[in-house]
Amino acid sequence: MIFWPAAALAFGTTAVAITRANPVHALLWFVVSLIAMALVFFALGAAFAAALEVIVYAGAIVVLFLFVVMMLSLDRAASSREKIWMSRPVWIIPAIFVVLLGAGIAWAVFAQTHLPPMPGRAVPPAEVGLRLFSTDLAAVELASLLLLAGLVGAFHLGREPR
Amino acid sequence: MIPWTAPAALSLGLFLLGLLGLLARRSLVFVLMSIEIMLNAAGLLFIAAGMRWGSADGQIMFILVLNLAGAELALGLILLLRLRGRLTTLDGDSATLLRDAP
Amino acid sequence: MTGFLWLVPALPLLGASLLGLLGRRLPARLAATIGAGSVGLAALVTTAIAIGWLTHPPASETYIQPLWTWISLPGFTANFALYLDPVSLLMTLVITIIGFFIHLFSTEYMHGESGYSRYFAYLNLFVAAMLLLVLASDLLVMFVGWEGVGVCSYLLVGFWFETPENGGAAQKSFIVTRIADIAMLAGLLLLATSFGTLSIQPLLADATAAWPSGTFMPALAASLLLIGGLGKSAQIPLQTWLPDAMAGPTPVSALIHAATMVTAGVYLVVRTHTLFQLAPAVLDAIAIGAAATILVAAFAGLAQSDIKRILAYSTMGQIGYMFLALGVGAWSAAMFHLLSHAVFKALLFLSAGAISMRLHHEQNIFAMGGLRAELPVAFWAFLLGSLSLAAFPLIDCGFFSKEFLLAAVWHASPLLWAIGLFGAVLTAIYIFRAVFTVFFGDIVTETSGSYGPRIILPLAILGFGALTVGWLETPDFLGHFSILSGFLTPATGAAQHPAIPPLVPLAGIAAPFAGIAIAYALHANGFWRRQAAAPSLARRIMQSAFGFDAAYRALFVAPFLATVRALRHDPVDAAFVSLETLAIALHRRLRREQNGRLRRYAGWMMAGSLATLALLVFA
């Protein structure tokens, strides 16, 4: 099975990513996590989603993130500052809280939900594509509008003040 | 196929990791990154659901989530840059101009 | 002639209106003329009516002059009408004639005072209200007059309101009588709702038919009316206002607090005596309370140094005698003593005023002395009044009225008679204490000024009255005249004249002699003056009239003021304000959470979602 190792990899690399002092390192770990996630998608039969994950998320979004972080030109002083900020006590309360939340959600979803078992189905990309161009056409148009809004906003906010 | 509960559990775990990162890290770069982790986890859940119900809706929602993540990240990064220009630091805790001044 | 009855209260009312509206622009002489003249004209009209009545009495010995219908509702009507019968005719004569002479005296006594016309306006208004009270045919109209005299008493006691103590005395008299009036109003409402009318004669007939004697309802109604009467007549337990009311001008004390207003309570009981006869327990209570008042007043009179306060306590005691007579059912005896007391008490007050006006308004008897030669007019007037008060045999009216009264009391209860006799001895002692201290011995303060005819004439007329009025009703061994009781019989029922053992009149004759002798002995001894300078505990207790004022202050006034102070900051409102304060405090605490820190916000959002989740899952 591809699923279980991929899942473990995704989880592990994400955990590592959030504990790095250097943002570039963290983002690179995140990329590995995303590729592992693509494998998970593939194992679930969602080939199209797997492809998109690699191309768009890992290939565009995180790359954009990396570009900007590079622009910040963080030096050694910055990363030592990060280390100070990341001291042990800082993690305690968020960790407790997160565990509580997780336990609650897990119990609510897994223990309380009683769905009849259904065999899963791998949905081929052809089907997804057909849906996108027929019934979910509006969603595509709205998504493009959203991207336009993001573009315009980023352009405007990025301008130097006169 | 794999029962839906497995990817759902993974999704929960990743979401919680993202939340942990959001709460624990001070630097705004990591805050944005944690948000991305959480969005990704949500997308995974959609895929798992689509697999279980055998519908294409799951992957379509995933596409929309991806879309959203992209737009949001773009704007977020620009704001990050502007903030750093104003405050000369990436410390989220020092951005307190929106506090209630008694 | 009786058709002109309405003029009697209307003339003083007109005088009061003219003086009230125009008084300040009128010259003093004109104001005096209007003031005294209106009452004088009313007195003339009354005298004419009285002569007509005596020569040709009307058929049922009553005369009703209806004026207008006041209230007309289903279930209750009240008519504004004047009711004349022997009792009210007697009262009207007393009020108008003595009132006129007191007005005349005032024109000289108050000469030069600021507020001269205001004084006569108030005094005229008082006379009008008092006349309305006695002439009312309906208890509701009587209540209008009742409240009217209360207001005028307040206005006149507080006449010199620039001095705060006078205002306080006026308030005290008004508030105490007001409390009594509330009880009286309750009684009136009880009667009105029981019988649908407060017109006196029909009401009494209905009550006699509906309520058996000795039951609860008549006792309740009678008690409530009685409380009103006790307050207005300054009897225990509502007597504390009268000594302080001496803060007003002396002629006011003469008219209001001696001859007329304080007798309103007596008049009320006589007027409604049929109702009281339905409640024997109430009559017994009246007699016992009266006996207590007589003793308290007599002891208090022994310890006063202010001449007007001595006279005030003596008024309290003498009205106690009238109530004692009422308590044993001797209505005519009470009315006779009322008449006699009105004459000699007015005489005493006016002569006290005459004395003090020649001594720069000094009122402490120990600052006076040896005035017998300096002020002969005042001396003889005061002496005659004192002899009347002490019931000295034969030469004064007080003797005859008190004899008649005590004889009636003897038959009801020898114990009460003994108390009355003891009170008479004490009365003689204290009034002659005043006589000896003021008029005998060495001169302490020099006199100045002189008397005009308007001072002397009223004193003379009242003196003449004191000498002669007594002969209207004499005991068996002195001619057995019963002119007065005969006159009053249609209204009060036949007066009883049963045989009395000789002890009773003999004791009555001996009492004043004993009192005068004791007073003289202690005067020659200097005892009175020593006690005044360094009072013993007994004297101080008596001077405060057994501490009623202090007791009332502690029981009622202090808790009331404490409650007022506690509520001053509106604690009920504070309960609501506390909500506001809580909201503001909460707001301030939550404001601190808006610190602009991203991570904090995120943390709280997640905490909220955890809570919501828990709620959804567990609820």
PDB file of C-alpha atoms in Angstrom, chain C residues 363-613:
ATOM      1  CA  GLN C 363     -42.761  85.831  79.270  1.00  0.00           C
ATOM      2  CA  ASN C 364     -40.786  84.225  82.065  1.00  0.00           C
ATOM      3  CA  ILE C 365     -42.745  84.623  85.296  1.00  0.00           C
ATOM      4  CA  PHE C 366     -39.580  84.722  87.317  1.00  0.00           C
ATOM      5  CA  ALA C 367     -38.553  87.809  85.402  1.00  0.00           C
ATOM      6  CA  MET C 368     -41.747  89.447  86.576  1.00  0.00           C
ATOM      7  CA  GLY C 369     -42.679  90.441  90.091  1.00  0.00           C
ATOM      8  CA  GLY C 370     -44.637  92.905  92.108  1.00  0.00           C
ATOM      9  CA  LEU C 371     -46.702  94.047  89.156  1.00  0.00           C
ATOM     10  CA  ARG C 372     -49.834  94.379  91.228  1.00  0.00           C
ATOM     11  CA  ALA C 373     -49.433  98.109  91.567  1.00  0.00           C
ATOM     12  CA  GLU C 374     -47.847  98.742  88.174  1.00  0.00           C
ATOM     13  CA  LEU C 375     -50.435  96.945  86.049  1.00  0.00           C
ATOM     14  CA  PRO C 376     -53.712  96.986  87.953  1.00  0.00           C
ATOM     15  CA  VAL C 377     -55.876  96.237  84.924  1.00  0.00           C
ATOM     16  CA  ALA C 378     -53.851  93.185  84.039  1.00  0.00           C
ATOM     17  CA  PHE C 379     -53.741  92.173  87.683  1.00  0.00           C
ATOM     18  CA  TRP C 380     -57.477  92.162  88.229  1.00  0.00           C
ATOM     19  CA  ALA C 381     -58.117  90.481  84.898  1.00  0.00           C
ATOM     20  CA  PHE C 382     -55.560  87.769  85.493  1.00  0.00           C
ATOM     21  CA  LEU C 383     -56.738  87.318  89.071  1.00  0.00           C
ATOM     22  CA  LEU C 384     -60.327  86.875  88.009  1.00  0.00           C
ATOM     23  CA  GLY C 385     -59.283  84.394  85.372  1.00  0.00           C
ATOM     24  CA  SER C 386     -57.133  82.495  87.851  1.00  0.00           C
ATOM     25  CA  LEU C 387     -59.967  82.328  90.376  1.00  0.00           C
ATOM     26  CA  SER C 388     -62.147  80.896  87.622  1.00  0.00           C
ATOM     27  CA  LEU C 389     -59.560  78.373  86.668  1.00  0.00           C
ATOM     28  CA  ALA C 390     -59.165  77.335  90.275  1.00  0.00           C
ATOM     29  CA  ALA C 391     -62.966  77.158  90.616  1.00  0.00           C
ATOM     30  CA  PHE C 392     -63.064  79.586  93.501  1.00  0.00           C
ATOM     31  CA  PRO C 393     -66.573  79.579  94.951  1.00  0.00           C
ATOM     32  CA  LEU C 394     -69.306  81.894  93.795  1.00  0.00           C
ATOM     33  CA  ILE C 395     -67.583  84.848  92.184  1.00  0.00           C
ATOM     34  CA  ASP C 396     -66.528  83.192  88.988  1.00  0.00           C
ATOM     35  CA  CYS C 397     -67.947  80.936  86.298  1.00  0.00           C
ATOM     36  CA  GLY C 398     -65.296  78.275  86.681  1.00  0.00           C
ATOM     37  CA  PHE C 399     -66.725  77.270  90.057  1.00  0.00           C
ATOM     38  CA  PHE C 400     -70.210  76.585  88.716  1.00  0.00           C
ATOM     39  CA  SER C 401     -69.084  74.716  85.623  1.00  0.00           C
ATOM     40  CA  LYS C 402     -66.610  72.567  87.485  1.00  0.00           C
ATOM     41  CA  GLU C 403     -69.168  71.780  90.212  1.00  0.00           C
ATOM     42  CA  PHE C 404     -71.690  70.695  87.610  1.00  0.00           C
ATOM     43  CA  LEU C 405     -69.087  68.617  85.877  1.00  0.00           C
ATOM     44  CA  LEU C 406     -67.655  66.904  88.946  1.00  0.00           C
ATOM     45  CA  ALA C 407     -71.134  66.125  90.261  1.00  0.00           C
ATOM     46  CA  ALA C 408     -71.881  64.288  87.033  1.00  0.00           C
ATOM     47  CA  VAL C 409     -68.564  62.441  87.202  1.00  0.00           C
ATOM     48  CA  TRP C 410     -69.164  61.393  90.805  1.00  0.00           C
ATOM     49  CA  HIS C 411     -72.200  59.453  89.734  1.00  0.00           C
ATOM     50  CA  ALA C 412     -70.331  57.543  87.111  1.00  0.00           C
ATOM     51  CA  SER C 413     -67.214  56.743  89.086  1.00  0.00           C
ATOM     52  CA  PRO C 414     -66.054  58.039  92.457  1.00  0.00           C
ATOM     53  CA  LEU C 415     -62.491  57.185  91.483  1.00  0.00           C
ATOM     54  CA  LEU C 416     -62.594  59.459  88.469  1.00  0.00           C
ATOM     55  CA  TRP C 417     -64.179  62.122  90.629  1.00  0.00           C
ATOM     56  CA  ALA C 418     -61.304  61.838  93.080  1.00  0.00           C
ATOM     57  CA  ILE C 419     -58.799  62.220  90.269  1.00  0.00           C
ATOM     58  CA  GLY C 420     -60.703  65.240  88.992  1.00  0.00           C
ATOM     59  CA  LEU C 421     -60.680  66.757  92.449  1.00  0.00           C
ATOM     60  CA  PHE C 422     -56.970  66.136  92.867  1.00  0.00           C
ATOM     61  CA  GLY C 423     -56.419  67.775  89.499  1.00  0.00           C
ATOM     62  CA  ALA C 424     -58.448  70.754  90.680  1.00  0.00           C
ATOM     63  CA  VAL C 425     -56.206  71.164  93.710  1.00  0.00           C
ATOM     64  CA  LEU C 426     -53.096  71.019  91.537  1.00  0.00           C
ATOM     65  CA  THR C 427     -54.664  73.475  89.094  1.00  0.00           C
ATOM     66  CA  ALA C 428     -55.266  75.943  91.877  1.00  0.00           C
ATOM     67  CA  ILE C 429     -51.681  75.507  93.051  1.00  0.00           C
ATOM     68  CA  TYR C 430     -50.043  76.124  89.737  1.00  0.00           C
ATOM     69  CA  ILE C 431     -52.139  79.040  88.629  1.00  0.00           C
ATOM     70  CA  PHE C 432     -51.732  80.825  91.899  1.00  0.00           C
ATOM     71  CA  ARG C 433     -48.041  80.050  91.799  1.00  0.00           C
ATOM     72  CA  ALA C 434     -48.102  82.185  88.685  1.00  0.00           C
ATOM     73  CA  VAL C 435     -50.283  84.860  90.306  1.00  0.00           C
ATOM     74  CA  PHE C 436     -48.071  85.212  93.349  1.00  0.00           C
ATOM     75  CA  THR C 437     -44.850  85.128  91.384  1.00  0.00           C
ATOM     76  CA  VAL C 438     -45.962  87.694  88.824  1.00  0.00           C
ATOM     77  CA  PHE C 439     -47.919  90.164  90.885  1.00  0.00           C
ATOM     78  CA  PHE C 440     -46.523  89.923  94.394  1.00  0.00           C
ATOM     79  CA  GLY C 441     -43.085  90.329  95.804  1.00  0.00           C
ATOM     80  CA  ASP C 442     -40.431  92.695  94.464  1.00  0.00           C
ATOM     81  CA  ILE C 443     -40.364  94.200  91.018  1.00  0.00           C
ATOM     82  CA  VAL C 444     -37.876  92.408  88.781  1.00  0.00           C
ATOM     83  CA  THR C 445     -38.457  94.115  85.428  1.00  0.00           C
ATOM     84  CA  GLU C 446     -39.665  97.684  84.953  1.00  0.00           C
ATOM     85  CA  THR C 447     -42.776  98.305  82.915  1.00  0.00           C
ATOM     86  CA  SER C 448     -43.143 100.724  80.067  1.00  0.00           C
ATOM     87  CA  GLY C 449     -45.953 102.105  77.960  1.00  0.00           C
ATOM     88  CA  SER C 450     -49.634 102.158  78.707  1.00  0.00           C
ATOM     89  CA  TYR C 451     -52.888 100.541  77.739  1.00  0.00           C
ATOM     90  CA  GLY C 452     -55.335 101.884  75.250  1.00  0.00           C
ATOM     91  CA  PRO C 453     -59.075 101.315  75.336  1.00  0.00           C
ATOM     92  CA  ARG C 454     -58.816  98.442  72.886  1.00  0.00           C
ATOM     93  CA  ILE C 455     -56.841  96.499  75.439  1.00  0.00           C
ATOM     94  CA  ILE C 456     -58.937  97.402  78.419  1.00  0.00           C
ATOM     95  CA  LEU C 457     -62.371  96.906  76.895  1.00  0.00           C
ATOM     96  CA  PRO C 458     -61.963  93.233  75.929  1.00  0.00           C
ATOM     97  CA  LEU C 459     -60.475  92.471  79.322  1.00  0.00           C
ATOM     98  CA  ALA C 460     -63.383  94.183  81.004  1.00  0.00           C
ATOM     99  CA  ILE C 461     -66.016  92.448  78.929  1.00  0.00           C
ATOM    100  CA  LEU C 462     -64.420  89.039  79.431  1.00  0.00           C
ATOM    101  CA  GLY C 463     -64.077  89.766  83.121  1.00  0.00           C
ATOM    102  CA  PHE C 464     -67.730  90.603  83.292  1.00  0.00           C
ATOM    103  CA  GLY C 465     -68.482  87.373  81.479  1.00  0.00           C
ATOM    104  CA  ALA C 466     -66.380  85.404  83.940  1.00  0.00           C
ATOM    105  CA  LEU C 467     -68.362  86.890  86.797  1.00  0.00           C
ATOM    106  CA  THR C 468     -71.795  86.218  85.368  1.00  0.00           C
ATOM    107  CA  VAL C 469     -71.788  83.281  82.996  1.00  0.00           C
ATOM    108  CA  GLY C 470     -71.619  80.861  85.870  1.00  0.00           C
ATOM    109  CA  TRP C 471     -75.111  81.692  87.003  1.00  0.00           C
ATOM    110  CA  LEU C 472     -76.585  79.934  83.977  1.00  0.00           C
ATOM    111  CA  GLU C 473     -76.331  76.632  85.730  1.00  0.00           C
ATOM    112  CA  THR C 474     -76.103  76.373  89.474  1.00  0.00           C
ATOM    113  CA  PRO C 475     -76.114  73.464  91.885  1.00  0.00           C
ATOM    114  CA  ASP C 476     -79.108  72.601  94.024  1.00  0.00           C
ATOM    115  CA  PHE C 477     -77.989  74.499  97.064  1.00  0.00           C
ATOM    116  CA  LEU C 478     -77.492  77.705  95.129  1.00  0.00           C
ATOM    117  CA  GLY C 479     -80.744  78.139  93.360  1.00  0.00           C
ATOM    118  CA  HIS C 480     -80.794  75.187  91.035  1.00  0.00           C
ATOM    119  CA  PHE C 481     -80.771  77.276  87.917  1.00  0.00           C
ATOM    120  CA  SER C 482     -80.660  75.094  84.879  1.00  0.00           C
ATOM    121  CA  ILE C 483     -80.939  77.629  82.135  1.00  0.00           C
ATOM    122  CA  LEU C 484     -78.116  76.222  80.091  1.00  0.00           C
ATOM    123  CA  SER C 485     -78.955  72.563  80.372  1.00  0.00           C
ATOM    124  CA  GLY C 486     -82.555  73.398  79.660  1.00  0.00           C
ATOM    125  CA  PHE C 487     -81.491  75.270  76.565  1.00  0.00           C
ATOM    126  CA  LEU C 488     -79.302  72.422  75.393  1.00  0.00           C
ATOM    127  CA  THR C 489     -81.751  69.648  76.169  1.00  0.00           C
ATOM    128  CA  PRO C 490     -83.215  69.256  72.685  1.00  0.00           C
ATOM    129  CA  ALA C 491     -79.774  68.550  71.347  1.00  0.00           C
ATOM    130  CA  THR C 492     -78.163  66.667  74.152  1.00  0.00           C
ATOM    131  CA  GLY C 493     -80.956  64.947  75.911  1.00  0.00           C
ATOM    132  CA  ALA C 494     -82.139  65.791  79.406  1.00  0.00           C
ATOM    133  CA  ALA C 495     -79.320  66.445  81.831  1.00  0.00           C
ATOM    134  CA  GLN C 496     -79.383  64.344  84.930  1.00  0.00           C
ATOM    135  CA  HIS C 497     -79.454  66.090  88.275  1.00  0.00           C
ATOM    136  CA  PRO C 498     -79.502  63.212  90.717  1.00  0.00           C
ATOM    137  CA  ALA C 499     -78.794  63.789  94.349  1.00  0.00           C
ATOM    138  CA  ILE C 500     -75.188  63.977  95.421  1.00  0.00           C
ATOM    139  CA  PRO C 501     -73.776  63.567  98.906  1.00  0.00           C
ATOM    140  CA  PRO C 502     -72.639  66.840 100.522  1.00  0.00           C
ATOM    141  CA  LEU C 503     -69.027  65.620 100.407  1.00  0.00           C
ATOM    142  CA  VAL C 504     -68.866  66.325  96.729  1.00  0.00           C
ATOM    143  CA  PRO C 505     -69.673  70.034  96.692  1.00  0.00           C
ATOM    144  CA  LEU C 506     -67.843  70.591  99.947  1.00  0.00           C
ATOM    145  CA  ALA C 507     -64.697  69.035  98.568  1.00  0.00           C
ATOM    146  CA  GLY C 508     -65.191  71.126  95.471  1.00  0.00           C
ATOM    147  CA  ILE C 509     -65.339  74.286  97.571  1.00  0.00           C
ATOM    148  CA  ALA C 510     -62.365  73.311  99.700  1.00  0.00           C
ATOM    149  CA  ALA C 511     -60.086  72.401  96.812  1.00  0.00           C
ATOM    150  CA  PRO C 512     -59.302  75.913  95.556  1.00  0.00           C
ATOM    151  CA  PHE C 513     -58.678  77.180  99.059  1.00  0.00           C
ATOM    152  CA  ALA C 514     -56.243  74.365  99.671  1.00  0.00           C
ATOM    153  CA  GLY C 515     -54.489  75.052  96.422  1.00  0.00           C
ATOM    154  CA  ILE C 516     -54.194  78.790  96.951  1.00  0.00           C
ATOM    155  CA  ALA C 517     -52.900  78.260 100.471  1.00  0.00           C
ATOM    156  CA  ILE C 518     -50.223  75.808  99.323  1.00  0.00           C
ATOM    157  CA  ALA C 519     -49.195  78.083  96.487  1.00  0.00           C
ATOM    158  CA  TYR C 520     -48.885  81.040  98.837  1.00  0.00           C
ATOM    159  CA  ALA C 521     -46.928  79.081 101.412  1.00  0.00           C
ATOM    160  CA  LEU C 522     -44.407  77.886  98.874  1.00  0.00           C
ATOM    161  CA  HIS C 523     -44.199  81.377  97.408  1.00  0.00           C
ATOM    162  CA  ALA C 524     -43.440  82.955 100.744  1.00  0.00           C
ATOM    163  CA  ASN C 525     -40.903  80.215 101.271  1.00  0.00           C
ATOM    164  CA  GLY C 526     -39.224  81.050  97.998  1.00  0.00           C
ATOM    165  CA  PHE C 527     -39.617  77.421  96.950  1.00  0.00           C
ATOM    166  CA  TRP C 528     -40.873  78.242  93.467  1.00  0.00           C
ATOM    167  CA  ARG C 529     -37.998  80.554  92.694  1.00  0.00           C
ATOM    168  CA  ARG C 530     -35.450  78.097  94.032  1.00  0.00           C
ATOM    169  CA  GLN C 531     -36.877  75.303  91.945  1.00  0.00           C
ATOM    170  CA  ALA C 532     -36.772  77.441  88.841  1.00  0.00           C
ATOM    171  CA  ALA C 533     -33.121  78.314  89.395  1.00  0.00           C
ATOM    172  CA  ALA C 534     -31.955  74.791  90.263  1.00  0.00           C
ATOM    173  CA  PRO C 535     -34.579  72.317  89.136  1.00  0.00           C
ATOM    174  CA  SER C 536     -34.780  68.971  90.874  1.00  0.00           C
ATOM    175  CA  LEU C 537     -35.256  65.770  88.911  1.00  0.00           C
ATOM    176  CA  ALA C 538     -38.956  65.772  89.735  1.00  0.00           C
ATOM    177  CA  ARG C 539     -39.345  69.285  88.419  1.00  0.00           C
ATOM    178  CA  ARG C 540     -37.486  68.467  85.236  1.00  0.00           C
ATOM    179  CA  ILE C 541     -39.673  65.450  84.596  1.00  0.00           C
ATOM    180  CA  MET C 542     -42.763  67.532  85.154  1.00  0.00           C
ATOM    181  CA  GLN C 543     -41.476  70.361  83.032  1.00  0.00           C
ATOM    182  CA  SER C 544     -41.109  68.074  80.074  1.00  0.00           C
ATOM    183  CA  ALA C 545     -44.639  66.830  80.750  1.00  0.00           C
ATOM    184  CA  PHE C 546     -43.367  63.327  81.460  1.00  0.00           C
ATOM    185  CA  GLY C 547     -41.162  63.077  78.450  1.00  0.00           C
ATOM    186  CA  PHE C 548     -43.760  62.588  75.714  1.00  0.00           C
ATOM    187  CA  ASP C 549     -41.763  64.731  73.326  1.00  0.00           C
ATOM    188  CA  ALA C 550     -38.604  62.751  73.879  1.00  0.00           C
ATOM    189  CA  ALA C 551     -40.480  59.476  73.600  1.00  0.00           C
ATOM    190  CA  TYR C 552     -42.124  60.462  70.337  1.00  0.00           C
ATOM    191  CA  ARG C 553     -38.853  61.706  68.992  1.00  0.00           C
ATOM    192  CA  ALA C 554     -37.224  58.359  69.724  1.00  0.00           C
ATOM    193  CA  LEU C 555     -40.143  56.220  68.596  1.00  0.00           C
ATOM    194  CA  PHE C 556     -41.264  58.012  65.482  1.00  0.00           C
ATOM    195  CA  VAL C 557     -39.169  60.950  64.437  1.00  0.00           C
ATOM    196  CA  ALA C 558     -35.737  59.367  64.756  1.00  0.00           C
ATOM    197  CA  PRO C 559     -36.579  56.159  62.881  1.00  0.00           C
ATOM    198  CA  PHE C 560     -38.319  58.168  60.195  1.00  0.00           C
ATOM    199  CA  LEU C 561     -35.348  60.464  59.705  1.00  0.00           C
ATOM    200  CA  ALA C 562     -33.003  57.484  59.786  1.00  0.00           C
ATOM    201  CA  THR C 563     -35.040  55.820  57.074  1.00  0.00           C
ATOM    202  CA  VAL C 564     -34.978  59.016  55.055  1.00  0.00           C
ATOM    203  CA  ARG C 565     -31.231  59.242  55.404  1.00  0.00           C
ATOM    204  CA  ALA C 566     -30.782  55.612  54.442  1.00  0.00           C
ATOM    205  CA  LEU C 567     -32.963  55.998  51.390  1.00  0.00           C
ATOM    206  CA  ARG C 568     -31.456  59.320  50.409  1.00  0.00           C
ATOM    207  CA  HIS C 569     -28.977  57.675  48.071  1.00  0.00           C
ATOM    208  CA  ASP C 570     -31.737  55.611  46.549  1.00  0.00           C
ATOM    209  CA  PRO C 571     -30.698  52.048  47.368  1.00  0.00           C
ATOM    210  CA  VAL C 572     -33.339  50.597  45.091  1.00  0.00           C
ATOM    211  CA  ASP C 573     -31.846  52.477  42.220  1.00  0.00           C
ATOM    212  CA  ALA C 574     -28.447  51.230  43.349  1.00  0.00           C
ATOM    213  CA  ALA C 575     -29.541  47.710  42.558  1.00  0.00           C
ATOM    214  CA  PHE C 576     -30.052  48.762  38.978  1.00  0.00           C
ATOM    215  CA  VAL C 577     -26.945  50.860  38.933  1.00  0.00           C
ATOM    216  CA  SER C 578     -25.020  47.809  40.072  1.00  0.00           C
ATOM    217  CA  LEU C 579     -25.952  46.135  36.809  1.00  0.00           C
ATOM    218  CA  GLU C 580     -24.494  49.076  35.011  1.00  0.00           C
ATOM    219  CA  THR C 581     -21.336  48.971  37.122  1.00  0.00           C
ATOM    220  CA  LEU C 582     -20.978  45.253  36.516  1.00  0.00           C
ATOM    221  CA  ALA C 583     -21.371  45.738  32.793  1.00  0.00           C
ATOM    222  CA  ILE C 584     -18.743  48.465  32.777  1.00  0.00           C
ATOM    223  CA  ALA C 585     -16.328  46.365  34.827  1.00  0.00           C
ATOM    224  CA  LEU C 586     -16.793  43.417  32.524  1.00  0.00           C
ATOM    225  CA  HIS C 587     -16.298  45.675  29.555  1.00  0.00           C
ATOM    226  CA  ARG C 588     -13.060  47.002  30.950  1.00  0.00           C
ATOM    227  CA  ARG C 589     -11.728  43.543  31.566  1.00  0.00           C
ATOM    228  CA  LEU C 590     -12.638  42.350  28.101  1.00  0.00           C
ATOM    229  CA  ARG C 591     -11.176  45.426  26.513  1.00  0.00           C
ATOM    230  CA  ARG C 592      -7.789  44.308  27.637  1.00  0.00           C
ATOM    231  CA  GLU C 593      -8.135  41.265  25.435  1.00  0.00           C
ATOM    232  CA  GLN C 594      -8.128  43.474  22.379  1.00  0.00           C
ATOM    233  CA  ASN C 595      -4.390  43.681  22.384  1.00  0.00           C
ATOM    234  CA  GLY C 596      -3.874  43.434  18.672  1.00  0.00           C
ATOM    235  CA  ARG C 597      -1.846  40.245  19.011  1.00  0.00           C
ATOM    236  CA  LEU C 598      -2.528  37.824  16.259  1.00  0.00           C
ATOM    237  CA  ARG C 599      -1.602  34.651  18.063  1.00  0.00           C
ATOM    238  CA  ARG C 600      -3.782  35.504  20.978  1.00  0.00           C
ATOM    239  CA  TYR C 601      -6.720  36.083  18.703  1.00  0.00           C
ATOM    240  CA  ALA C 602      -6.118  32.806  16.945  1.00  0.00           C
ATOM    241  CA  GLY C 603      -5.831  31.004  20.231  1.00  0.00           C
ATOM    242  CA  TRP C 604      -9.116  32.406  21.495  1.00  0.00           C
ATOM    243  CA  MET C 605     -10.884  31.588  18.286  1.00  0.00           C
ATOM    244  CA  MET C 606      -9.805  28.001  18.577  1.00  0.00           C
ATOM    245  CA  ALA C 607     -10.757  27.925  22.236  1.00  0.00           C
ATOM    246  CA  GLY C 608     -14.176  29.161  21.276  1.00  0.00           C
ATOM    247  CA  SER C 609     -14.507  26.518  18.650  1.00  0.00           C
ATOM    248  CA  LEU C 610     -13.480  23.878  21.179  1.00  0.00           C
ATOM    249  CA  ALA C 611     -16.152  25.121  23.524  1.00  0.00           C
ATOM    250  CA  THR C 612     -18.758  25.115  20.789  1.00  0.00           C
ATOM    251  CA  LEU C 613     -17.767  21.629  19.843  1.00  0.00           C
TER     252      LEU C 613
END
